Short mmCIF file of C-alpha atoms in Angstrom, two decimals:
data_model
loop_
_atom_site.label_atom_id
_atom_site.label_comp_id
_atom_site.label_asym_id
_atom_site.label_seq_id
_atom_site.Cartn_x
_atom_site.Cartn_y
_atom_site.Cartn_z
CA UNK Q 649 99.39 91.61 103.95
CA UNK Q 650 96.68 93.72 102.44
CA UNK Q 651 94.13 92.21 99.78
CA UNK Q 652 91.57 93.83 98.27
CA UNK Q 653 89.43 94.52 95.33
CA UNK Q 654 90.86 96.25 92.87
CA UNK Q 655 88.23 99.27 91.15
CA UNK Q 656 87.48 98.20 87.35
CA UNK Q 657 84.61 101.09 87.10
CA UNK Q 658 88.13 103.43 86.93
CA UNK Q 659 90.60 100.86 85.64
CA UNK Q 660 89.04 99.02 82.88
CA UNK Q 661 91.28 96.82 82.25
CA UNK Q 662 90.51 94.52 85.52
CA UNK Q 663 87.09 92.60 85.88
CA UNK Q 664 84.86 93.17 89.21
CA UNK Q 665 86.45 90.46 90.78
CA UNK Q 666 89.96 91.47 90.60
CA UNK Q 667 92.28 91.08 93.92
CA UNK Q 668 95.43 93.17 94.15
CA UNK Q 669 98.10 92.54 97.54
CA UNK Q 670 99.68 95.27 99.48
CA UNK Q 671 102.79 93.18 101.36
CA UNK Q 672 104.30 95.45 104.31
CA UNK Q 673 107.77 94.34 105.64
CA UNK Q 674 108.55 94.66 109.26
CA UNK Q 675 104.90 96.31 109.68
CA UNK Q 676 104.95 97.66 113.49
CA UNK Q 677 101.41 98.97 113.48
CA UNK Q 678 98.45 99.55 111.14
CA UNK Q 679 94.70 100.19 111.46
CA UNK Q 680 91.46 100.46 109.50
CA UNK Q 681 89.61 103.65 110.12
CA UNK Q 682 86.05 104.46 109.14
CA UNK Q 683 86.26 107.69 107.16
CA UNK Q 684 84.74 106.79 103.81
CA UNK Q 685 84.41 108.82 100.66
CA UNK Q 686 81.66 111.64 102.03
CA UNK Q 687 83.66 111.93 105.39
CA UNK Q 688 86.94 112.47 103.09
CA UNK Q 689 84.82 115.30 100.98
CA UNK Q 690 83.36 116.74 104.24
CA UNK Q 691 87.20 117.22 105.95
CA UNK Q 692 86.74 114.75 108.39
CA UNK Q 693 89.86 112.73 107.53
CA UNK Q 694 93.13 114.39 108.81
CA UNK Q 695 94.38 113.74 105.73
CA UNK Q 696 91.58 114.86 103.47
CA UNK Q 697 92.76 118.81 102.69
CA UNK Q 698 96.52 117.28 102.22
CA UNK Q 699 95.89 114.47 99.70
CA UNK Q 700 95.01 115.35 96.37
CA UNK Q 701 92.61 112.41 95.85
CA UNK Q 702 90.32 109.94 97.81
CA UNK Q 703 90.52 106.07 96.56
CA UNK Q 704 94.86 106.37 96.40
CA UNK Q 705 97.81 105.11 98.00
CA UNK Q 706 100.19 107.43 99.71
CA UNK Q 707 102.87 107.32 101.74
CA UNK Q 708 103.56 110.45 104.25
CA UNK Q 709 106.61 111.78 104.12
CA UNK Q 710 108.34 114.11 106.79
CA UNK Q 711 107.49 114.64 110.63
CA UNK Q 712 103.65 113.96 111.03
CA UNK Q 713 102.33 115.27 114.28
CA UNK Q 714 99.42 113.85 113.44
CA UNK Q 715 99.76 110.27 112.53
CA UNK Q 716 99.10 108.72 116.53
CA UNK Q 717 95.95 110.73 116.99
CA UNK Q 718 93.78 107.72 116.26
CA UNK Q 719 93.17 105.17 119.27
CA UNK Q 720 92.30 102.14 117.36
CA UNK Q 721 96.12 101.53 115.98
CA UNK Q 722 96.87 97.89 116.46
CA UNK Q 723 99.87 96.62 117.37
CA UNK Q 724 101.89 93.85 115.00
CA UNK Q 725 104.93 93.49 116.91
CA UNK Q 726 107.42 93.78 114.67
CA UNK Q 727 111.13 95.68 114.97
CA UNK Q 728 111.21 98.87 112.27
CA UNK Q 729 113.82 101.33 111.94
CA UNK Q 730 112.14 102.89 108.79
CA UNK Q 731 108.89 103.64 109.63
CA UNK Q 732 107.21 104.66 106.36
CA UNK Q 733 103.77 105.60 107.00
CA UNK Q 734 101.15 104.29 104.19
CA UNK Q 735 97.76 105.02 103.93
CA UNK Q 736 95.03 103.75 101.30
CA UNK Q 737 91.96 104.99 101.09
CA UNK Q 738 89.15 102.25 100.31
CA UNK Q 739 85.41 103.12 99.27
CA UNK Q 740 84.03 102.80 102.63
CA UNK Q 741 87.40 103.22 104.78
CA UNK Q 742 90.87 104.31 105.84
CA UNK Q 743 93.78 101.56 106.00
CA UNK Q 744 97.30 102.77 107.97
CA UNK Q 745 100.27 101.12 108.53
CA UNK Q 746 103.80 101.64 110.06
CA UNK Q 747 106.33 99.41 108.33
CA UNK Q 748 109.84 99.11 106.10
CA UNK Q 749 108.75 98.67 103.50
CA UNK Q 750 105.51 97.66 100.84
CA UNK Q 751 105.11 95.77 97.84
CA UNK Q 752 102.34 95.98 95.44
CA UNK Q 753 101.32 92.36 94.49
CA UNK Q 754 98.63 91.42 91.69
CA UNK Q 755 96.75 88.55 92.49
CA UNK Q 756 98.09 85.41 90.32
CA UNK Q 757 94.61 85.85 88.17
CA UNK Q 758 93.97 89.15 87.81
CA UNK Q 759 94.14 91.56 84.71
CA UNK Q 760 97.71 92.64 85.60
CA UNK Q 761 99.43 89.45 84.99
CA UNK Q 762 97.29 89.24 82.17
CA UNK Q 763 98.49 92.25 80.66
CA UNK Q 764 102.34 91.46 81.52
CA UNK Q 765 102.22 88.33 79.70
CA UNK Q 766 100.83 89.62 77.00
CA UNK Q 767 103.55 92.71 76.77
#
């Protein structure tokens, strides 16, 4: 499980405080790297001339040669047969992970479940 704070200076609609959940199923591996938003711009993420944006999800689809090069993967133990490779780009880093599946939770008092009650 991923939480974090969600960005209200680009969606207005949450306040600063705002928690969204990333839930991975069956997550065999995932890391936090430390390329941040001038190391994206600069190239220094191997992801950086592929995605179209810094601050998104993506998932990587296809053979990745690529996607072991970093050392600092940690290991969460679990059995996969998927293998769908995420990453999220933060502000000020990289997260990775290696799992089945994901699910995008809001946090129970967030603008999201504010605006699904309400439509």
């Amino acid at each position: 499980m991923l939480r974090f704070l969600l960005n209200p200076f680009r969606f207005t609609s949450f306040a600063e405080e705002d928690e969204g959940i990333l839930r991975f199923q069956n997550c065999i591996r995932y890391r936090l790297g430390a390329t941040n938003d001038e190391g994206w711009y600069r190239g220094q993420c191997r992801y950086s001339r592929l995605a179209p944006e810094w601050g998104e999800f993506y998932e990587i689809a296809g053979p990745d040669p690529d996607a072991m090069d970093p050392a600092d993967w940690k290991i969460a133990g679990g059995a996969s047969t998927a293998l769908r490779h995420v990453l999220f780009y933060f502000r000020d880093e990289t997260f990775e992970c290696i799992a089945d599946s994901w699910i995008f939770e809001p946090a129970p008092d967030n603008a999201l479940i504010h605006r699904l009650r309400a439509g």
